[in-house]
Tab-separated table of C-alpha atoms and ligand atoms in Angstrom:
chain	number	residue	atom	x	y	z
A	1	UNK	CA	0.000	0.000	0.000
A	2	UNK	CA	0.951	3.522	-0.974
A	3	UNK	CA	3.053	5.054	2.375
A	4	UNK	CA	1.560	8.338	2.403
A	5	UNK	CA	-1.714	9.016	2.008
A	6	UNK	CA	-1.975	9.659	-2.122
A	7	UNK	CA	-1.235	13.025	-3.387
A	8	UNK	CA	-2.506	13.091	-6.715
A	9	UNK	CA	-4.092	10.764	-9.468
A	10	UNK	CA	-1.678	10.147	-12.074
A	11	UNK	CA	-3.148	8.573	-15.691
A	12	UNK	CA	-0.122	7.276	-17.496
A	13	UNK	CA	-0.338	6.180	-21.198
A	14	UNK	CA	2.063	4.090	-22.440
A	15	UNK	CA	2.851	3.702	-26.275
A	16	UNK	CA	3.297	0.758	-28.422
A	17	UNK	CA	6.650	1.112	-28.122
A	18	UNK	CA	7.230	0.196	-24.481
A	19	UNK	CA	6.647	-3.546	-25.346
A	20	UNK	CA	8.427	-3.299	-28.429
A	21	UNK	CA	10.670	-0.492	-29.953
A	22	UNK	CA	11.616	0.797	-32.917
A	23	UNK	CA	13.737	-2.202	-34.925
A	24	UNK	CA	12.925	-4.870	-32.494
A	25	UNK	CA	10.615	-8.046	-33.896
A	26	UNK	CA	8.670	-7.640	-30.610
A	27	UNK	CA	9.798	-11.218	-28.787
A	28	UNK	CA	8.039	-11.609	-25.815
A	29	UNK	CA	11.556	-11.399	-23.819
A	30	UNK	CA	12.282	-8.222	-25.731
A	31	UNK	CA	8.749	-6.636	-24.230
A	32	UNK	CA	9.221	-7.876	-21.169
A	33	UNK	CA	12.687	-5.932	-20.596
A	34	UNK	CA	11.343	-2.887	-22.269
A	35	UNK	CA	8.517	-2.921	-19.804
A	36	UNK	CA	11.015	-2.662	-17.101
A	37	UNK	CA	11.221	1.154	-18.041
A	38	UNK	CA	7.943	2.647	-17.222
A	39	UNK	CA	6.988	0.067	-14.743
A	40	UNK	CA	10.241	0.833	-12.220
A	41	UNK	CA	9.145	4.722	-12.297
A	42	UNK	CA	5.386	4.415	-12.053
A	43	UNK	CA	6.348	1.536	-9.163
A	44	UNK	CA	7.973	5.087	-7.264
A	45	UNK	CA	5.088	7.075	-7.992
A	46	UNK	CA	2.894	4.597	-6.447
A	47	UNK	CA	3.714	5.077	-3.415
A	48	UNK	CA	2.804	8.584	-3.709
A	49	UNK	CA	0.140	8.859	-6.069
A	50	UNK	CA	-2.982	6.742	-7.661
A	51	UNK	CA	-2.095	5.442	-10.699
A	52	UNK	CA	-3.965	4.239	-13.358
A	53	UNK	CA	-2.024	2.823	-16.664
A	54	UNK	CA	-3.666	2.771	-20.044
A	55	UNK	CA	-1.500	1.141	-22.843
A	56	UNK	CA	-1.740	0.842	-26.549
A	57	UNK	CA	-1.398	-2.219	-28.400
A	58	UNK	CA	-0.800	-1.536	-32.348
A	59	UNK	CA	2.090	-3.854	-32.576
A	60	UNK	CA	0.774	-6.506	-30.920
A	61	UNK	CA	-2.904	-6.394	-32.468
A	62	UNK	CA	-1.879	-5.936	-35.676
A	63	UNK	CA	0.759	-9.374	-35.558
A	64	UNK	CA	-2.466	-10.945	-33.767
A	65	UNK	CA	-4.655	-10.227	-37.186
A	66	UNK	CA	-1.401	-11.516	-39.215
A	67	UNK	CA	-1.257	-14.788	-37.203
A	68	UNK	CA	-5.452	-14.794	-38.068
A	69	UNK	CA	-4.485	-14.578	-41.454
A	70	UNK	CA	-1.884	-16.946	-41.696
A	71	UNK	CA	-3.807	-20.186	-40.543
A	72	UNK	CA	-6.674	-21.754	-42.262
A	73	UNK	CA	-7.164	-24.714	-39.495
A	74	UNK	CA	-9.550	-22.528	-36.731
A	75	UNK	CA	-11.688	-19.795	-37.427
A	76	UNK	CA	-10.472	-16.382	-37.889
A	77	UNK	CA	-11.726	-13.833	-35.360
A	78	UNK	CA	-12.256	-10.498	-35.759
A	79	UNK	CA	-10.081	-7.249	-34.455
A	80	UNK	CA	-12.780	-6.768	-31.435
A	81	UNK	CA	-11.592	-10.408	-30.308
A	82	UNK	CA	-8.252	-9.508	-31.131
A	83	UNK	CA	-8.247	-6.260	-29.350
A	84	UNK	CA	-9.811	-8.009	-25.899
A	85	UNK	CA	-6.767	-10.314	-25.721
A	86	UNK	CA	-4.366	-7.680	-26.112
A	87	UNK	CA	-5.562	-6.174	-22.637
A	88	UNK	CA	-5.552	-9.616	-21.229
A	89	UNK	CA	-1.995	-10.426	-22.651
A	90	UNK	CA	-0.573	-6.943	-21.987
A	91	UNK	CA	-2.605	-6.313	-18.589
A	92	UNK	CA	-0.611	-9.234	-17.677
A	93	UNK	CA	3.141	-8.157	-18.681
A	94	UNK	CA	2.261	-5.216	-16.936
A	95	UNK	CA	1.244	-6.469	-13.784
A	96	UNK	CA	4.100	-9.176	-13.321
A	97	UNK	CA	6.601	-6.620	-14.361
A	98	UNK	CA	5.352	-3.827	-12.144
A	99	UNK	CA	5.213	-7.088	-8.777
A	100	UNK	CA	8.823	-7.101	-9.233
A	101	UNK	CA	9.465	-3.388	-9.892
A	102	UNK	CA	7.957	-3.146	-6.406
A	103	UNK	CA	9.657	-6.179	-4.693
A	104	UNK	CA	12.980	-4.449	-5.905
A	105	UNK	CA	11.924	-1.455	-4.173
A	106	UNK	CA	11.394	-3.070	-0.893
A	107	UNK	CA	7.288	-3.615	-1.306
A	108	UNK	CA	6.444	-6.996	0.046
A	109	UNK	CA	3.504	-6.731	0.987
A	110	UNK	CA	1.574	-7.283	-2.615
A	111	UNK	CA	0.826	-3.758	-3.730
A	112	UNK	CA	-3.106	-4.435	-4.923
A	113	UNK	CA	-3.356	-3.987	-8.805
A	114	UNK	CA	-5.426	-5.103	-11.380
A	115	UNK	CA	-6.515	-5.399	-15.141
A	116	UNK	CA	-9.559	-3.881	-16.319
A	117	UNK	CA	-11.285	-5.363	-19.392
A	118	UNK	CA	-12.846	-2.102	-20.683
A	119	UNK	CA	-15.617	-1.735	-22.973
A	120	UNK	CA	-15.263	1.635	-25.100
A	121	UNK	CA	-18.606	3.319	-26.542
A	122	UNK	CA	-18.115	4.633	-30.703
A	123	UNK	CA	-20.693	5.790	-32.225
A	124	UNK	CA	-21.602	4.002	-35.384
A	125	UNK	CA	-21.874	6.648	-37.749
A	126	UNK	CA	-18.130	7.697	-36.833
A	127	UNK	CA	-16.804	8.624	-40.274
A	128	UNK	CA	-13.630	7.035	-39.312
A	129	UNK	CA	-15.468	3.715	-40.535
A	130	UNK	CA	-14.580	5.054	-44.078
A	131	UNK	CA	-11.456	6.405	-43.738
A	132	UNK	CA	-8.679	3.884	-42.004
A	133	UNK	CA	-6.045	5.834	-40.153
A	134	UNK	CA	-4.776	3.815	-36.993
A	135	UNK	CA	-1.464	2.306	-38.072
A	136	UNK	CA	-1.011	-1.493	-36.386
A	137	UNK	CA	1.243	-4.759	-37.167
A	138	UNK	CA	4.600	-4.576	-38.458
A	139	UNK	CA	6.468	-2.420	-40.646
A	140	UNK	CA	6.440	-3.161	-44.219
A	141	UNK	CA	8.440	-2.710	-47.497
A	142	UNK	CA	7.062	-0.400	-49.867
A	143	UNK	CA	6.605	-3.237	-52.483
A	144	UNK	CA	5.061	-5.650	-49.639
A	145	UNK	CA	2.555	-2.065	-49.104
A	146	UNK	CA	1.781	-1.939	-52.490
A	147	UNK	CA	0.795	-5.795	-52.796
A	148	UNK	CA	-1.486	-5.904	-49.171
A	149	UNK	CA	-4.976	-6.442	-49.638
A	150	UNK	CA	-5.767	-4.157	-47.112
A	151	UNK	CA	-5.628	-0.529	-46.899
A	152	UNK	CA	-2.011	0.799	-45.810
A	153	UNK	CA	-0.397	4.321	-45.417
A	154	UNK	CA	3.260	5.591	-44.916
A	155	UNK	CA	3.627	6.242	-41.298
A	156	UNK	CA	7.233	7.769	-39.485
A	157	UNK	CA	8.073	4.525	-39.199
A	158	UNK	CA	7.901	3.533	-42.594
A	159	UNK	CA	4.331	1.645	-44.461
A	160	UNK	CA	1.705	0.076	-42.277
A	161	UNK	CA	-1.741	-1.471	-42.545
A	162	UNK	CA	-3.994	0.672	-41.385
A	163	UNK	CA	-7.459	-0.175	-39.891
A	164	UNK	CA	-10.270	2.857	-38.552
A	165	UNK	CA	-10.419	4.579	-35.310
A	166	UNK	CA	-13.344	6.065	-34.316
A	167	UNK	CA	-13.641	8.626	-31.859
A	168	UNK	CA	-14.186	7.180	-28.393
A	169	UNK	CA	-17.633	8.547	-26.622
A	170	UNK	CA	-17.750	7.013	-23.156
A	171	UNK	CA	-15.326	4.137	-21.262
A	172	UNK	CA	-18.257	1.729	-20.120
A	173	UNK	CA	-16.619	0.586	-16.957
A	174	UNK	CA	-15.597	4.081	-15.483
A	175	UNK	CA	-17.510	4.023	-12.406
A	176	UNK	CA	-16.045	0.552	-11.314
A	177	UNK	CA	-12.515	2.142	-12.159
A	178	UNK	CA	-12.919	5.031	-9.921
A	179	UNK	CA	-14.113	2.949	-7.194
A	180	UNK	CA	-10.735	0.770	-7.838
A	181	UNK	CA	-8.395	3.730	-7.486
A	182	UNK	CA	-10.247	4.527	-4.052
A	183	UNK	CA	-9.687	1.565	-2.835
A	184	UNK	CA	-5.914	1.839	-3.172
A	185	UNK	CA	-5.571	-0.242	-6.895
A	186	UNK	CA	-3.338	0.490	-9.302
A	187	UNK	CA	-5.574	0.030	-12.167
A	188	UNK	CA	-4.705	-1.037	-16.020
A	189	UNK	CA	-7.301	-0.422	-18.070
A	190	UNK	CA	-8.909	0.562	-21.802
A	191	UNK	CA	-6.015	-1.477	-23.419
A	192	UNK	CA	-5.276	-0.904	-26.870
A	193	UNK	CA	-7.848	2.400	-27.344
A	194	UNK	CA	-10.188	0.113	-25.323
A	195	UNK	CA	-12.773	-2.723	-27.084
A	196	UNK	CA	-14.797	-0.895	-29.302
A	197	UNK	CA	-18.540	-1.093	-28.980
A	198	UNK	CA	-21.253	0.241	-30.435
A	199	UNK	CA	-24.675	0.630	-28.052
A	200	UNK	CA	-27.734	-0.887	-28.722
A	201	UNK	CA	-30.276	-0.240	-26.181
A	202	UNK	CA	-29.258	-2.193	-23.064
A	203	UNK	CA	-26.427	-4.435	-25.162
A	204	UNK	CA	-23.052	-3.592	-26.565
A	205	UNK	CA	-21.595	-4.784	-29.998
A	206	UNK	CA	-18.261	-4.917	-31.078
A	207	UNK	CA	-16.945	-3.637	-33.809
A	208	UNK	CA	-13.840	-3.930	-36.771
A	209	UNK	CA	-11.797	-0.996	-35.421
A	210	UNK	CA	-8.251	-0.051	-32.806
A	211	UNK	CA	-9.247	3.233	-30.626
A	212	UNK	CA	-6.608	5.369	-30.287
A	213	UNK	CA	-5.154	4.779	-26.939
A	214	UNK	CA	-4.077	8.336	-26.180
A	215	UNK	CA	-7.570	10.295	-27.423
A	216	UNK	CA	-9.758	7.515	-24.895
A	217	UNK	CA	-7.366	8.371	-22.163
A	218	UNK	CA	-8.533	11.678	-22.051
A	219	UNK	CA	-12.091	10.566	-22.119
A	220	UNK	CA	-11.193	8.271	-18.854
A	221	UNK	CA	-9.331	11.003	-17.420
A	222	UNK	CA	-12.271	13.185	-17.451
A	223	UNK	CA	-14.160	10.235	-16.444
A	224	UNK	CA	-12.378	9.627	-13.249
A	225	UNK	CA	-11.112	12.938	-12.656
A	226	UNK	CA	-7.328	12.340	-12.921
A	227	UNK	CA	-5.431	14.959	-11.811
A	228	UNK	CA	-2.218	14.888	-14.257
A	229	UNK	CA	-2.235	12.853	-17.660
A	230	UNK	CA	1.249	11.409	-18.869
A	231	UNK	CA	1.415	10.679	-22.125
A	232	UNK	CA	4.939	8.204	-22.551
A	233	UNK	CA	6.190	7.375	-26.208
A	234	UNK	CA	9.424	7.163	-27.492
A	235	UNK	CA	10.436	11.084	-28.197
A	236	UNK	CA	11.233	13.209	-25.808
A	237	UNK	CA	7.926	15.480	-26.339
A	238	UNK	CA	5.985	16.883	-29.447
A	239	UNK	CA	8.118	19.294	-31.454
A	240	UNK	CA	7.545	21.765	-34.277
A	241	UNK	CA	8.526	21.450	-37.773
A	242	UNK	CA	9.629	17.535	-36.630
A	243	UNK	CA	12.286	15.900	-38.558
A	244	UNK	CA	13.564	18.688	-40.352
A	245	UNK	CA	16.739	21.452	-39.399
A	246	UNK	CA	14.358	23.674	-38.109
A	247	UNK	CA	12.637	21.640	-35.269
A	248	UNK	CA	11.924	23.183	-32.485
A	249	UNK	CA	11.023	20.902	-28.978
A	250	UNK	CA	8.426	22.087	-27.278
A	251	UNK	CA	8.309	22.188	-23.482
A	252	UNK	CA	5.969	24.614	-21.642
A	253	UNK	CA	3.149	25.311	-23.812
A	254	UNK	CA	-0.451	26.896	-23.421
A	255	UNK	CA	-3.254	25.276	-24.768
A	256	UNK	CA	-3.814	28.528	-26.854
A	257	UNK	CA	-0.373	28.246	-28.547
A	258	UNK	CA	-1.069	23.894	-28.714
A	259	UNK	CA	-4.302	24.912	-30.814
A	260	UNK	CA	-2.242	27.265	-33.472
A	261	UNK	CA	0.768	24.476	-33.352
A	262	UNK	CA	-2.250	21.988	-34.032
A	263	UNK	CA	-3.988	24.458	-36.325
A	264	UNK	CA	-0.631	24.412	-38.479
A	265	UNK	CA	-0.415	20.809	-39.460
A	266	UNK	CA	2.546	19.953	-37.275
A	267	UNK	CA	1.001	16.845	-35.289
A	268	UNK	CA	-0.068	14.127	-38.136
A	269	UNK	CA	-3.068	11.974	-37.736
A	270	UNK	CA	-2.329	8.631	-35.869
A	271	UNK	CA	0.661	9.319	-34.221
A	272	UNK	CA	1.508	13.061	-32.798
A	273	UNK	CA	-1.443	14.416	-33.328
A	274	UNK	CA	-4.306	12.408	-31.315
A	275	UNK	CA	-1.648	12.681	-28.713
A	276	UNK	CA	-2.152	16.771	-28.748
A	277	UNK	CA	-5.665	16.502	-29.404
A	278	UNK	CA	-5.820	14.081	-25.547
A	279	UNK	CA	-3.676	16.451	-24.165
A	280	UNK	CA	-5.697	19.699	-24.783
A	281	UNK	CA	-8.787	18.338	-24.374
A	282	UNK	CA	-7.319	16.794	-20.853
A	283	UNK	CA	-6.226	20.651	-20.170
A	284	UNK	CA	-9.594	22.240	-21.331
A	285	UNK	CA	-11.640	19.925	-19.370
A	286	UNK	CA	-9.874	21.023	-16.085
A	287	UNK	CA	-6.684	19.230	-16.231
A	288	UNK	CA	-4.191	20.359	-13.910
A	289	UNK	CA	-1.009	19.589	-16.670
A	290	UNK	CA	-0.600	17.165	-19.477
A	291	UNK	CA	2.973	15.974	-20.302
A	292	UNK	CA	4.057	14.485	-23.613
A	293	UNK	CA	7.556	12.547	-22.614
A	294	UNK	CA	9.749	9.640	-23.489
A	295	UNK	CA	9.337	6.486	-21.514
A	296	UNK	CA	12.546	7.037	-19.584
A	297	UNK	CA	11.294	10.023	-18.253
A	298	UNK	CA	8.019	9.519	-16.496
A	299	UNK	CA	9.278	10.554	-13.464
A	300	UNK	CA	10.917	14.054	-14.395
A	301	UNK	CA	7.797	14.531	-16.290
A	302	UNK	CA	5.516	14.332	-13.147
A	303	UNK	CA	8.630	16.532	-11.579
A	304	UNK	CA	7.994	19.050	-14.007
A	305	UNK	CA	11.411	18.914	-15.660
A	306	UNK	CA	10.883	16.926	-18.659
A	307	UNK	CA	8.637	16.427	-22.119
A	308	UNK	CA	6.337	19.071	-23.093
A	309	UNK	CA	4.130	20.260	-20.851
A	310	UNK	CA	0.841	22.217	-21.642
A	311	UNK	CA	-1.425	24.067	-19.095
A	312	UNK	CA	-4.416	26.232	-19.311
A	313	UNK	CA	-1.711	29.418	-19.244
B	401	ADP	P1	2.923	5.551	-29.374
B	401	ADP	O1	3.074	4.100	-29.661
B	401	ADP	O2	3.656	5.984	-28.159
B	401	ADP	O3	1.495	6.045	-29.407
B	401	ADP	P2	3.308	6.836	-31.957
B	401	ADP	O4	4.231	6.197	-32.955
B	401	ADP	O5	1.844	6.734	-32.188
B	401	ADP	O6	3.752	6.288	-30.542
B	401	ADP	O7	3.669	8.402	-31.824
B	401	ADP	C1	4.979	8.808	-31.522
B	401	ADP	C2	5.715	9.156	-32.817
B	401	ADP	O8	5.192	10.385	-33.348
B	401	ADP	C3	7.194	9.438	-32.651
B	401	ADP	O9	7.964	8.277	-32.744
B	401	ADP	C4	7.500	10.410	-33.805
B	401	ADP	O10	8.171	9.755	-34.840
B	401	ADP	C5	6.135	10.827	-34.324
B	401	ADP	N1	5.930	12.251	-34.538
B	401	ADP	C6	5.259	12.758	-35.592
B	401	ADP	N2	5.204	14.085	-35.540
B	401	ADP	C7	5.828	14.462	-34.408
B	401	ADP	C8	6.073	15.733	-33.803
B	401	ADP	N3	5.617	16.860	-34.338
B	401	ADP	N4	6.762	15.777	-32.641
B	401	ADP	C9	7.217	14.625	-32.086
B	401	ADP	N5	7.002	13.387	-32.612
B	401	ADP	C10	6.313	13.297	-33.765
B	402	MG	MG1	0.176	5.978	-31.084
């Protein structure tokens, strides 16, 4: 249990990239020791602060639909499926890795966390349906791009299948979340954007689509009213004119001068961009700060003394 009594709630993003970075083929040992990363700082901040963790899961829902597609012998199932056993199978790597992030740190009493299956309302009109823009799977060749049956697009990372992400509405289990961050959990929850589900009276049904991780985040945050939002990927913060001689990192910034930035086309779709569009609407909605930071600087971020930070003013 957390020593002092809890200062703040912390939610705390993590990218695709903490399980497997750039170059890597994403081996379960290789995701393990990236996890080690994040997990050892937001084991610190526990005992400080309520945490909840939301993750994405591009890489590992998009190899999912490849293994799918490779096999003939079972059924295929479709990316709602796919996208519920990404929370299981990452909800797990998280949780082992963050028991012995807090063993290591002298915690042996079992800190109480848990994995939240969450259910993600879209509406089903979204016009996201027609226009695929959520990047997941692994990187491919231009030729291999040109030859895939399904829709791809040229990412910073080089070509990727692309599948749609509608806008999330409303994280169906929020009220059982907040009650698990009062009772002391560290909870992991609306894994990989969350499962997408469209509402139909009383019942929920899933549909063929990856939420983006970072723009449901904000919708929990608001949800559970977290006090910070951490948003950890693998640069060091958003910056300005990125990738060319004239970038410029951002650190403190005002929502006012995010919108113009945003306004300006320097955040593309699927990547920077829903990132800035979670972390303003975090701010607007009475957000004390949202960060933008690398994943091996969670800490300094919640310090104040790294990524880029934007606030009301
Ligand atoms: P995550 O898995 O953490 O969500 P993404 O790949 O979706 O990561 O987004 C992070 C990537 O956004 C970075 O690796 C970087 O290449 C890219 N990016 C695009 N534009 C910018 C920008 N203006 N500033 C910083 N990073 C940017
Ligand atoms: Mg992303």
């Amino acid at each position: 249990m957390p020593t002092s009594s809890p200062s703040e709630t912390l939610l705390i993003a993590l990218g695709g990239n903490a399980l497997i970075r750039k170059g890597q083929a994403g081996t379960i040992r290789e995701q393990f020791a990236n996890l080690k990363i994040p997990t050892r700082q937001i084991a610190r901040l526990s005992r400080r602060n309520r945490i909840i963790i939301t993750h994405g899961n591009g890489p590992q829902v998009g190899n999912l639909l490849l293994q799918q597609e490779c096999c003939d012998a079972v059924p295929r199932l479709p990316l709602e499926i796919l996208v519920a056993q990404t929370q299981g199978q990452i909800g797990y790597m998280i949780e082992s890795t963050l028991d012995t992030a807090l063993m290591e740190l002298g915690v042996h009493s079992r800190q109480p966390f848990i994995t939240v299956i969450s259910y993600v309302v879209v509406n089903e009109k979204d016009p996201a349906f027609e226009n695929p823009t959520k990047p997941i799977g692994p990187v491919l060749t231009e030729a291999q791009a040109a030859d895939s049956p399904f829709p791809t697009r040229l990412t910073a990372k080089g070509y990727r299948r692309v599948v749609a992400s509608p806008r999330p509405v409303t994280v169906v289990e929020k009220r059982e979340i907040r009650k698990l961050i009062d009772m002391g959990f560290i909870v992991i929850c609306c894994g990989g954007g969350g499962i997408p589900v469209t509402r139909e009276g009383r019942s929920f049904n899933g549909v063929d689509a990856v939420i983006d991780k970072d723009l449901v985040s904000a919708v929990l945050a608001k949800e559970i009213r977290a006090d910070r939002f951490i948003i950890a990927t693998d640069v060091p913060g958003a910056a300005i004119h990125f990738n060319t001689p004239q970038q410029i990192d951002l650190q403190a910034v005002t929502v006012e001068e995010m919108e113009t930035h945003l306004r300006d086309g320097h955040f593309p779709p699927g990547t920077m961009q829903p990132k800035i569009e979670a972390a303003l609407a975090f701010v607007r909605q009475g957000g004390k700060e949202a960060v933008i930071t690398s994943l091996d600087a969670i800490e300094d971020a919640v310090r104040g003394c790294a990524g880029t930070r934007i606030t009301a003013e």
